[in-house]
Short mmCIF file of C-alpha atoms and ligand atoms in Angstrom, two decimals:
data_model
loop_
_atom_site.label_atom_id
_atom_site.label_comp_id
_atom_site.label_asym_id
_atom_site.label_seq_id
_atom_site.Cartn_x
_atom_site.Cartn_y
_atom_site.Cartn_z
CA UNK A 747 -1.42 3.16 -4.45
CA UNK A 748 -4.01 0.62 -3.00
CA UNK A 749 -7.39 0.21 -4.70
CA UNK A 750 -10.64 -0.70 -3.60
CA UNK A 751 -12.34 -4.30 -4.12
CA UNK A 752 -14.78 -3.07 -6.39
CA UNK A 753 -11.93 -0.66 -8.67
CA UNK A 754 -9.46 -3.77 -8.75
CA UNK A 755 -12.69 -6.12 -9.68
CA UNK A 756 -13.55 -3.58 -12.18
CA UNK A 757 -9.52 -3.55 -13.76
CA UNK A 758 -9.62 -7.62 -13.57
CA UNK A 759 -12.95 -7.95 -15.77
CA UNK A 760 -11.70 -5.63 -17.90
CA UNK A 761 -9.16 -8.30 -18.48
CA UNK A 762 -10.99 -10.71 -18.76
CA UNK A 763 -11.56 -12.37 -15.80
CA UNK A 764 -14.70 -13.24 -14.38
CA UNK A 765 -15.53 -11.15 -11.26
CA UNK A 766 -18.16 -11.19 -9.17
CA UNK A 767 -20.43 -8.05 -10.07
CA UNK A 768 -21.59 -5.71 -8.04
CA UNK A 769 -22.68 -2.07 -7.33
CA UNK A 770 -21.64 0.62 -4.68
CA UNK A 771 -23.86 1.81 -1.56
CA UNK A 772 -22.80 4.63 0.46
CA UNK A 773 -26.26 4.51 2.48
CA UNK A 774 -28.60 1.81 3.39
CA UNK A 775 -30.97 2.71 1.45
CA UNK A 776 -29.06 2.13 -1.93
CA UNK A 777 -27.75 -1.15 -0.36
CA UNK A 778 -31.77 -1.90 -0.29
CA UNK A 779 -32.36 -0.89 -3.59
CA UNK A 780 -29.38 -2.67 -5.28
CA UNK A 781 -30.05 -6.14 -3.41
CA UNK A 782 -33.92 -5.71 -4.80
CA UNK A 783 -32.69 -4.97 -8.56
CA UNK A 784 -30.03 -7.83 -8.11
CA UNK A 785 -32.71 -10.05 -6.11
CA UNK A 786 -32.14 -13.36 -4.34
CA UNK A 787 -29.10 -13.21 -2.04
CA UNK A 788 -26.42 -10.55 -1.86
CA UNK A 789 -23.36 -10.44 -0.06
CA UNK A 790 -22.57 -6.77 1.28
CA UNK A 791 -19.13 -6.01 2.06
CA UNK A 792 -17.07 -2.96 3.27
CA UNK A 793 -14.82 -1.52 0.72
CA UNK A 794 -11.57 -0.52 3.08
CA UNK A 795 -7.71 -0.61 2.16
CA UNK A 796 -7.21 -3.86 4.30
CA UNK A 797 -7.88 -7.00 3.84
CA UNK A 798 -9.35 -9.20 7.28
CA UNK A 799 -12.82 -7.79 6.36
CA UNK A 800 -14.50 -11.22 6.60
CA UNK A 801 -13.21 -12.26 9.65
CA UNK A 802 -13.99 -7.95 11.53
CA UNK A 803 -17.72 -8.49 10.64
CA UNK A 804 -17.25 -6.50 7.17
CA UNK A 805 -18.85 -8.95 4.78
CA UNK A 806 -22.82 -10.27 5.43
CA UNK A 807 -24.96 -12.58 3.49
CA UNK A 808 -28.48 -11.10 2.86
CA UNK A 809 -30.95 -12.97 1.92
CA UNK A 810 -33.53 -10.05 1.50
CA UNK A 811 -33.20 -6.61 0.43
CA UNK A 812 -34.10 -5.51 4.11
CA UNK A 813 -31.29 -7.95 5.50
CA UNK A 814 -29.19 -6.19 3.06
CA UNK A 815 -30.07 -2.71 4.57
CA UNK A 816 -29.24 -4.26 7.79
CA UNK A 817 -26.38 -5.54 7.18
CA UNK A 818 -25.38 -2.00 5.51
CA UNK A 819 -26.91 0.02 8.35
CA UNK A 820 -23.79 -2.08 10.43
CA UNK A 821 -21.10 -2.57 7.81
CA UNK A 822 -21.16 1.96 7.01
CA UNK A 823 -19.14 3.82 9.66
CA UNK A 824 -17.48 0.66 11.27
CA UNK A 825 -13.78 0.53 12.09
CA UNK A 826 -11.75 -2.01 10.50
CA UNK A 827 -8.17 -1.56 11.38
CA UNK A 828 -8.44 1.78 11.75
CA UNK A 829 -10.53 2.33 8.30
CA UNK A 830 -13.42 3.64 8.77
CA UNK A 831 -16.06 2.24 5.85
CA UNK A 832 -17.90 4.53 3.80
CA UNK A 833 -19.12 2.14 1.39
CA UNK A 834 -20.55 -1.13 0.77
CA UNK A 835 -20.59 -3.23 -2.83
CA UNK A 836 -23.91 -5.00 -3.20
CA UNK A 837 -22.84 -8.47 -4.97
CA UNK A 838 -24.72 -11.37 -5.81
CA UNK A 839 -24.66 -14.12 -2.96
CA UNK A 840 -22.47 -16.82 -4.33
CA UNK A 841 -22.49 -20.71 -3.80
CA UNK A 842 -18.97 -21.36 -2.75
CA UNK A 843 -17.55 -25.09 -3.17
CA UNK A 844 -13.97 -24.64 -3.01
CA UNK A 845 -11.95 -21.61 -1.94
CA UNK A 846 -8.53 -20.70 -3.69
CA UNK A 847 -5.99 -18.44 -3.47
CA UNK A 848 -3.73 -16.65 -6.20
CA UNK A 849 -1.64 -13.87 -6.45
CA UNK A 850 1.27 -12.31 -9.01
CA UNK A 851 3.71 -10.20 -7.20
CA UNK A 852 7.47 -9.13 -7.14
CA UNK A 853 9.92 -11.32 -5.21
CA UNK A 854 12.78 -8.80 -4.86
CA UNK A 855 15.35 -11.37 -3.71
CA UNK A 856 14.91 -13.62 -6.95
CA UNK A 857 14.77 -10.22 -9.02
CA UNK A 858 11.45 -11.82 -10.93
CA UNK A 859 7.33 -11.82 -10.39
CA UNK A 860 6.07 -14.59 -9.01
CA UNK A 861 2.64 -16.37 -9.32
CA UNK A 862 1.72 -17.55 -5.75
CA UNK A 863 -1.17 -19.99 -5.44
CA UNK A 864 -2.65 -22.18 -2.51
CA UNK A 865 -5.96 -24.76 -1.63
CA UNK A 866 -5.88 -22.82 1.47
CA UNK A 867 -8.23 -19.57 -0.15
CA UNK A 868 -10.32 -17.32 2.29
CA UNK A 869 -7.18 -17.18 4.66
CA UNK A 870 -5.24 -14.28 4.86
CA UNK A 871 -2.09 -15.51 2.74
CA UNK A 872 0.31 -14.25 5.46
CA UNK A 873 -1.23 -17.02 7.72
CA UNK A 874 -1.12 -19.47 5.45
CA UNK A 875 2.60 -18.62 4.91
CA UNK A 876 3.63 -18.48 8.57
CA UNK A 877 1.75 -21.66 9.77
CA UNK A 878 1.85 -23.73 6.40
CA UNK A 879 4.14 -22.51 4.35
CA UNK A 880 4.09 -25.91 2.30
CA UNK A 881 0.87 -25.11 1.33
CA UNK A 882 1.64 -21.96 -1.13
CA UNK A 883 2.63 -22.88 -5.00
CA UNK A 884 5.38 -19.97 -5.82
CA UNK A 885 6.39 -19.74 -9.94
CA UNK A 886 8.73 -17.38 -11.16
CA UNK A 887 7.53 -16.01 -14.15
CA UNK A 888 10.60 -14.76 -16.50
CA UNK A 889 9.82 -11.29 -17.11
CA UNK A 890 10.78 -11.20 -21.07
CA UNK A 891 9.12 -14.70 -21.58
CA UNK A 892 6.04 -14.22 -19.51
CA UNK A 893 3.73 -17.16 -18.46
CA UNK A 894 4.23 -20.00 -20.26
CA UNK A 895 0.90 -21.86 -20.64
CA UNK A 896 2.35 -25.25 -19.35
CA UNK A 897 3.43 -23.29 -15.97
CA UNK A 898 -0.03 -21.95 -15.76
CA UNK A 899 -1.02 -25.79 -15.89
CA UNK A 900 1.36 -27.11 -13.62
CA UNK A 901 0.45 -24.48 -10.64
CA UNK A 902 -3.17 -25.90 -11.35
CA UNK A 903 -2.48 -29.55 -11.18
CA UNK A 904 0.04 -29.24 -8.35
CA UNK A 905 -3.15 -27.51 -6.54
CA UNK A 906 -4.80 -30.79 -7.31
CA UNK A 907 -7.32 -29.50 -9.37
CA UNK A 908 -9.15 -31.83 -11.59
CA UNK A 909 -8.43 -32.15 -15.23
CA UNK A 910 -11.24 -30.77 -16.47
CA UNK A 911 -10.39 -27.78 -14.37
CA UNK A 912 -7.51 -27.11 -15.54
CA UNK A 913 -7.68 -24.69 -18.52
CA UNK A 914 -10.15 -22.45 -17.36
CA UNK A 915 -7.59 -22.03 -14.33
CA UNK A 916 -4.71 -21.15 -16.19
CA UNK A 917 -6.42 -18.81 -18.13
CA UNK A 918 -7.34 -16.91 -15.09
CA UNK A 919 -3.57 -17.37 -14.15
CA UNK A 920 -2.26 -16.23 -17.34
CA UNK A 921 -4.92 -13.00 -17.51
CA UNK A 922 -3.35 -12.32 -13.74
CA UNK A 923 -0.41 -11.85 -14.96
CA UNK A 924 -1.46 -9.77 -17.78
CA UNK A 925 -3.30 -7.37 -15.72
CA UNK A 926 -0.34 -7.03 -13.25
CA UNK A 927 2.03 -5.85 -16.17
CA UNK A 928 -0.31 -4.23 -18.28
CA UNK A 929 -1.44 -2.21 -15.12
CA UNK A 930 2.11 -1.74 -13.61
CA UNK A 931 0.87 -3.11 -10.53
CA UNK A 932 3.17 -4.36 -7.65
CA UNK A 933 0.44 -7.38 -6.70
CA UNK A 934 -2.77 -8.63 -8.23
CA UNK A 935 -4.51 -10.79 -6.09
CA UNK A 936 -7.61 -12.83 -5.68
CA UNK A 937 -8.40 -14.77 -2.57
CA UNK A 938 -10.68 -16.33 -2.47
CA UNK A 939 -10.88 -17.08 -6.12
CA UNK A 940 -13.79 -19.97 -6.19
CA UNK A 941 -15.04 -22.67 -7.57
CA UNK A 942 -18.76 -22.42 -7.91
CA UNK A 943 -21.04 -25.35 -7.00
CA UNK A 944 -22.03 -24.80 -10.45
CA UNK A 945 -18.59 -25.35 -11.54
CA UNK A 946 -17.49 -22.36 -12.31
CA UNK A 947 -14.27 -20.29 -11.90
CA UNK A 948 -15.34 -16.65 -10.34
CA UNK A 949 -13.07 -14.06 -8.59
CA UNK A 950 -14.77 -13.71 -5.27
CA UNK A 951 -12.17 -11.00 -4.14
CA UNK A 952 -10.09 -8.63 -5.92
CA UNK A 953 -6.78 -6.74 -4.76
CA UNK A 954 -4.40 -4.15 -6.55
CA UNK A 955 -1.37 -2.20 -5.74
CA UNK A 956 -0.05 -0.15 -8.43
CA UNK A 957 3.17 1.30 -8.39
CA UNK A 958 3.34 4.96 -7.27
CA UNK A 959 6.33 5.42 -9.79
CA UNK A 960 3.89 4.23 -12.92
CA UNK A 961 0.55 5.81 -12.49
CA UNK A 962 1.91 8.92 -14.61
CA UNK A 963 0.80 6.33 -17.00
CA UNK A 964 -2.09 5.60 -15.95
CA UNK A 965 -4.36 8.73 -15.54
CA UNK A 966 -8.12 5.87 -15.13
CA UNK A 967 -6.28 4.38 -12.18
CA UNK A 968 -4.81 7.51 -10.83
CA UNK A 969 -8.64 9.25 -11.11
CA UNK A 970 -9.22 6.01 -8.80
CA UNK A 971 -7.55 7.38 -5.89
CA UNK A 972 -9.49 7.81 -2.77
CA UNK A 973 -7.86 10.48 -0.64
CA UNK A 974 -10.07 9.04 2.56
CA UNK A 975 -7.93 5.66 2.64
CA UNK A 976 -4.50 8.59 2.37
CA UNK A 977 -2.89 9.82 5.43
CA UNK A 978 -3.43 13.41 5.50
CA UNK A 979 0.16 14.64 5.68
CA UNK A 980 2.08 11.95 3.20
CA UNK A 981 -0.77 13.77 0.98
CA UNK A 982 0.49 17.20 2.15
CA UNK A 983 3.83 16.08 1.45
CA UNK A 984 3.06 14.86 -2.21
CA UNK A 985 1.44 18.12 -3.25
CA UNK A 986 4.74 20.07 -2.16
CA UNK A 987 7.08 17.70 -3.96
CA UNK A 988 8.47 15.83 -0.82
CA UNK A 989 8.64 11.99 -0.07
CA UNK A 990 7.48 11.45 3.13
CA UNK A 991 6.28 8.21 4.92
CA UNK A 992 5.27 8.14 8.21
CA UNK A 993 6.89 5.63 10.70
CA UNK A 994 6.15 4.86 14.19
CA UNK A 995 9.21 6.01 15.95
CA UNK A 996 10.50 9.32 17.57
CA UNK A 997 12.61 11.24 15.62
CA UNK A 998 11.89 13.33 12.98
CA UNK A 999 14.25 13.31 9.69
CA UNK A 1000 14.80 15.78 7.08
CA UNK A 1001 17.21 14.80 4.41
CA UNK A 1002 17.89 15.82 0.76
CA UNK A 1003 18.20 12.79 -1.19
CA UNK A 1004 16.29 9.53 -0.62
CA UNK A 1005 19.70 7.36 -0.24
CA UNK A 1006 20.45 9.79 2.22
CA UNK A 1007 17.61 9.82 3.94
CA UNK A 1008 17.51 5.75 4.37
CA UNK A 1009 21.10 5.80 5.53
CA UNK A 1010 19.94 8.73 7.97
CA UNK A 1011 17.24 5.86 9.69
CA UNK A 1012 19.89 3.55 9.23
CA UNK A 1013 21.46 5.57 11.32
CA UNK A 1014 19.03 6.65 13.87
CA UNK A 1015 18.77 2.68 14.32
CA UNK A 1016 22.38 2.14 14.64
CA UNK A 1017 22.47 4.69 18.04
CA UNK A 1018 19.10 2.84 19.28
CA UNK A 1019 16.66 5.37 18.00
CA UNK A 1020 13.58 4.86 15.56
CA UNK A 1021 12.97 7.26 13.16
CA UNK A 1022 9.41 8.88 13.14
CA UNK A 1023 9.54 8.80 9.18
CA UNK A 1024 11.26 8.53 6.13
CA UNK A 1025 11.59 12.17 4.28
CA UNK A 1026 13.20 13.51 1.26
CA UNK A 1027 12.83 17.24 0.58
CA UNK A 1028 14.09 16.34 -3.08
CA UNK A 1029 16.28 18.92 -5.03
CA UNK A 1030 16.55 22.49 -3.29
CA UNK A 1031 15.84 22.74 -0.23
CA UNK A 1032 14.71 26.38 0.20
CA UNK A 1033 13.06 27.73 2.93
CA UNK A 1034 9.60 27.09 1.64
CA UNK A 1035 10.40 23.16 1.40
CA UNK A 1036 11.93 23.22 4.29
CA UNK A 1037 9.69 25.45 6.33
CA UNK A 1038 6.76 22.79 4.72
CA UNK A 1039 9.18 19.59 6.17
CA UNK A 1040 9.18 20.75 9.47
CA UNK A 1041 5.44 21.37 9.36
CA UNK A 1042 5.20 17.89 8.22
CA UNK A 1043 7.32 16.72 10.60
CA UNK A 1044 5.86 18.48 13.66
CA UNK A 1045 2.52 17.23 12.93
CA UNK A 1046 3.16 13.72 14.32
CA UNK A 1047 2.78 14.33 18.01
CA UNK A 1048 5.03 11.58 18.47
CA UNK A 1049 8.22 13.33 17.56
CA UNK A 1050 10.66 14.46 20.40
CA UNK A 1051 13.62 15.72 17.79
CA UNK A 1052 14.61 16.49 15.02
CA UNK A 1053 17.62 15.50 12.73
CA UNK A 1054 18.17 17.41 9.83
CA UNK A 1055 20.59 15.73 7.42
CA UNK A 1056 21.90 17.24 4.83
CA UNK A 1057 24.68 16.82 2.72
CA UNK A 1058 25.61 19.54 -0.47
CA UNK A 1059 26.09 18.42 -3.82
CA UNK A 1060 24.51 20.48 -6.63
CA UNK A 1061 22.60 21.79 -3.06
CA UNK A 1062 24.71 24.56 -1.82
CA UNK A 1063 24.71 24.16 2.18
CA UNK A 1064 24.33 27.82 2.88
CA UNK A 1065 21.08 28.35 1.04
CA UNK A 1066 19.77 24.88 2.55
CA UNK A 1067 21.19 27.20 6.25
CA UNK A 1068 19.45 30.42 5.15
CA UNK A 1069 16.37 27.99 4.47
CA UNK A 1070 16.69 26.52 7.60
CA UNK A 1071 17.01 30.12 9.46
CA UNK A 1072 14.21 31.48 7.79
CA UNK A 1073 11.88 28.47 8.05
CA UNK A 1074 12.33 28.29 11.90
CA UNK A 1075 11.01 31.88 11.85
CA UNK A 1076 7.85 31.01 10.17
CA UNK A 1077 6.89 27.53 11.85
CA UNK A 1078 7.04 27.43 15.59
CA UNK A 1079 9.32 23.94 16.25
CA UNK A 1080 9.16 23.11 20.18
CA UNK A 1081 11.70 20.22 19.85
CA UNK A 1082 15.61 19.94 20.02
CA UNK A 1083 17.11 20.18 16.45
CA UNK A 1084 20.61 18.59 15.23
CA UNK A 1085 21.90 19.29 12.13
CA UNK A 1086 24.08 17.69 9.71
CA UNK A 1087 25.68 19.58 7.18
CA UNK A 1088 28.73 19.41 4.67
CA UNK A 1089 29.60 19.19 1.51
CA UNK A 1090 29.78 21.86 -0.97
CA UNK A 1091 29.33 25.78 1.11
CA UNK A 1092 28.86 23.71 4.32
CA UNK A 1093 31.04 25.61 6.57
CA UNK A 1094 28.98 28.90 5.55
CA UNK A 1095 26.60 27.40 6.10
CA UNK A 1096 27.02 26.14 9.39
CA UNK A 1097 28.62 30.00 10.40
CA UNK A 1098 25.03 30.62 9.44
CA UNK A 1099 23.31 28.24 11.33
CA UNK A 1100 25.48 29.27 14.42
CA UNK A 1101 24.52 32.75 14.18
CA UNK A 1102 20.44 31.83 14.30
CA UNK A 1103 21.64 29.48 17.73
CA UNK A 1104 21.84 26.13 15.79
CA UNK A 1105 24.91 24.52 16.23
CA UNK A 1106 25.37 21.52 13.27
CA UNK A 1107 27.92 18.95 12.77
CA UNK A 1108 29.91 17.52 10.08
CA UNK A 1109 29.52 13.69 10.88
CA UNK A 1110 26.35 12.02 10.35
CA UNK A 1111 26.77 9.32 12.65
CA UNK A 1112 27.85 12.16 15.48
CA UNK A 1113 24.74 13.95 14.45
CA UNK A 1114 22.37 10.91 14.84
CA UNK A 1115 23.85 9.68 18.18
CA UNK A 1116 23.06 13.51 19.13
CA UNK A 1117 19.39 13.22 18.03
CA UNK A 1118 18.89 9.43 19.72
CA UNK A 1119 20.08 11.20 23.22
CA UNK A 1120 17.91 14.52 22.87
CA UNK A 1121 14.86 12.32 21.90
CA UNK A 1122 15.80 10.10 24.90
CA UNK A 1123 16.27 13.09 27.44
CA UNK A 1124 12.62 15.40 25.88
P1 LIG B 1314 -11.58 -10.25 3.07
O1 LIG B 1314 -11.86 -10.97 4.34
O2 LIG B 1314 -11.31 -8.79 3.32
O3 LIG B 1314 -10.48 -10.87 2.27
O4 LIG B 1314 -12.93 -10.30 2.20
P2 LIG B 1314 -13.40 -11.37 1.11
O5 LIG B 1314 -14.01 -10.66 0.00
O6 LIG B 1314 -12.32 -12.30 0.75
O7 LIG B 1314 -14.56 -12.16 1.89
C1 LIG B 1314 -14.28 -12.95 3.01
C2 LIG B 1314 -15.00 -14.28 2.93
O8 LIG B 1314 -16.38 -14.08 2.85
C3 LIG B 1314 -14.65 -15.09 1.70
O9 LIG B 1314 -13.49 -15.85 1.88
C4 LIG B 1314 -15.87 -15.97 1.57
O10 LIG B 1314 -15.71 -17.14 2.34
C5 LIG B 1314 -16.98 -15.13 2.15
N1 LIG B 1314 -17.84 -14.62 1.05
C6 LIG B 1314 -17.65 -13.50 0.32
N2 LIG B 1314 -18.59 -13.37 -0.63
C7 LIG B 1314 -19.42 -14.46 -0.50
C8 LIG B 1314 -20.58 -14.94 -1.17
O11 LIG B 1314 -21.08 -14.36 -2.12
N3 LIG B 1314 -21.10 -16.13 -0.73
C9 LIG B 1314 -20.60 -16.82 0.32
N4 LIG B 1314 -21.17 -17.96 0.70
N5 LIG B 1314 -19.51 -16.41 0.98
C10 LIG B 1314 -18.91 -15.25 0.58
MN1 LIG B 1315 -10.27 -11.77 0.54
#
């Protein structure tokens, strides 16, 4: 789950570092009012799920509260990447001498976090690492030791930081870090994080993902959720138990099990297909799940077919066949279906299937080709 500038600013202070303050407008007018009570310049900025704001006209310098209702009046309702903004933070203008960037996140491949750091702050990080990749510090942080305060040092002087710099950088590093585990987020980020021409370190930026799997543990994050930045049906899906993502290809899946269902895209690849999304009906798959998967499924007007695999294990294939029968009664599905199914009750349940004028296969990889070619031929 992504959070907002102002929510991950919020989480980072409470740490302990030092953000850059602000309130929340949702009309001009409060952008007005908040600039006046701040007073001097403000920076207003649109609080999306993406970053690029800068550079798509989403952050203005005001250098009176009536600039700053301008600047709001623009910012509200505009478009970035396909967010649409429906609110501003108010922030003190800041005097920026030096831009940084630093970041803690998971590199899978090394199996540890990592602290990533670069001169190069403002830019979008993936730039910087396509075009420059020299130019990005990476430490790995050993996940029982944690950061050692000499790492923390070292990223700072390889920066080039000056010494009397140094310390109030790594603390900033170390308190990163701190935040990401405490917080069991998947990145913590700050770009730009500044240097003041007072001096001074101050978060300029903040950015959070938390892990989907942790916020059970987290119920103040989780009350953070804003179901605007969701798309509507992976929220559909997540209120009826089933994993769905939604991916840009053509064929709908329907799998129990979510190895299953990534070896079913695998699949779907193999034969020259792209899957429209990744879904897992979980456990049962009864004809309320299922009759809710195609649903989800359907919605994406992309889809031309459907593959349905599914294999039984504690699932017994002809209740997953009744569910199939019986959901196809109750939602209205105008593409070709394929179906997969074996394992435990399978050929019952394909007898089933046959009877209700859906024939289904035993092979996966048959079944996938199968769904590639009806896609191709809708
Ligand atoms: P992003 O583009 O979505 O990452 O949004 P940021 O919050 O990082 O803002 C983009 C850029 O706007 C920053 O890199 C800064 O250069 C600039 N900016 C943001 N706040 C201020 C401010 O208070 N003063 C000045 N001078 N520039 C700012
Ligand atoms: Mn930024």
């Amino acid at each position: 789950m992504n959070l907002h500038e102002y929510q991950a600013a919020e989480i980072f202070s409470r740490h302990g570092i030092r953000t850059n303050a602000g309130k929340i407008a949702t009309t001009p007018d409060e952008a007005e009012a908040i600039a006046r009570d701040l007073g001097g310049i403000v920076v207003v900025k649109a609080q999306v799920h993406t970053g690029g704001r800068g550079k798509a006209g989403g952050v203005k310098l005001a250098r009176t509260p009536e600039a700053a209702r301008e600047a709001a009046e623009t910012i509200l309702g505009m478009d970035i990447r396909g967010h649409i903004v429906r609110k501003v933070l108010v922030a003190p203008g800041v005097d920026i001498a030096r831009e940084f960037y630093l970041g803690v996140t998971l590199d899978r491949a090394r199996r540890q976090n990592v602290i990533m750091a670069s001169a190069e702050g403002g830019v979008e990080i993936e730039e910087v690492a396509r075009e420059r990749p020299e130019r990005i510090i990476r430490a790995l942080v050993d996940p029982m030791l944690g950061v050692h305060p000499w790492q923390a040092r070292q990223i700072g002087f390889e920066l080039g930081l000056d010494p009397d710099k140094i310390s109030g950088f790594a603390a900033i590093v170390q308190r990163l870090y701190d935040t990401y585990i405490a917080e069991d987020a998947t990145l913590t980020e700050i770009n730009p994080l500044v240097l003041t021409g007072a001096g001074e370190w101050l978060a300029l930026d903040a950015k959070m993902t938390i892990d989907d799997n942790a916020l059970f543990r987290h119920p103040d994050l989780e009350a953070m959720r804003d179901l605007d930045e969701e798309n509507a049906t992976e929220l559909d899906a997540r209120h009826s138990g089933i994993s769905f993502v939604k991916l840009e290809g053509d064929i709908g899946c329907i799998v129990n099990g979510a190895g299953l269902a990534m070896a079913t895209m695998d699949a779907v690849k193999l034969h020259g297909g792209e899957p429209a999304n990744f879904l897992d009906v979980g456990g049962g798959a009864s004809a309320d799940q299922v009759a809710k998967a195609f649903g989800l499924v359907t919605a994406d007007p992309n889809v031309r077919a459907i593959l349905i695999n599914i294999f039984g294990g504690i699932t017994r294939g002809d209740i997953v066949a009744q569910g199939i029968a019986e959901a196809l009664d109750r939602v209205n599905v105008q593409v070709p279906i394929v179906v997969r199914l074996s394992g435990t009750n399978a050929e019952e349940g394909r007898k089933l299937l046959a009877e209700n004028g859906l024939a289904a296969t035993t092979s996966m990889d048959e079944a996938a080709a199968q769904a590639v070619q009806a896609a191709r031929a809708a």
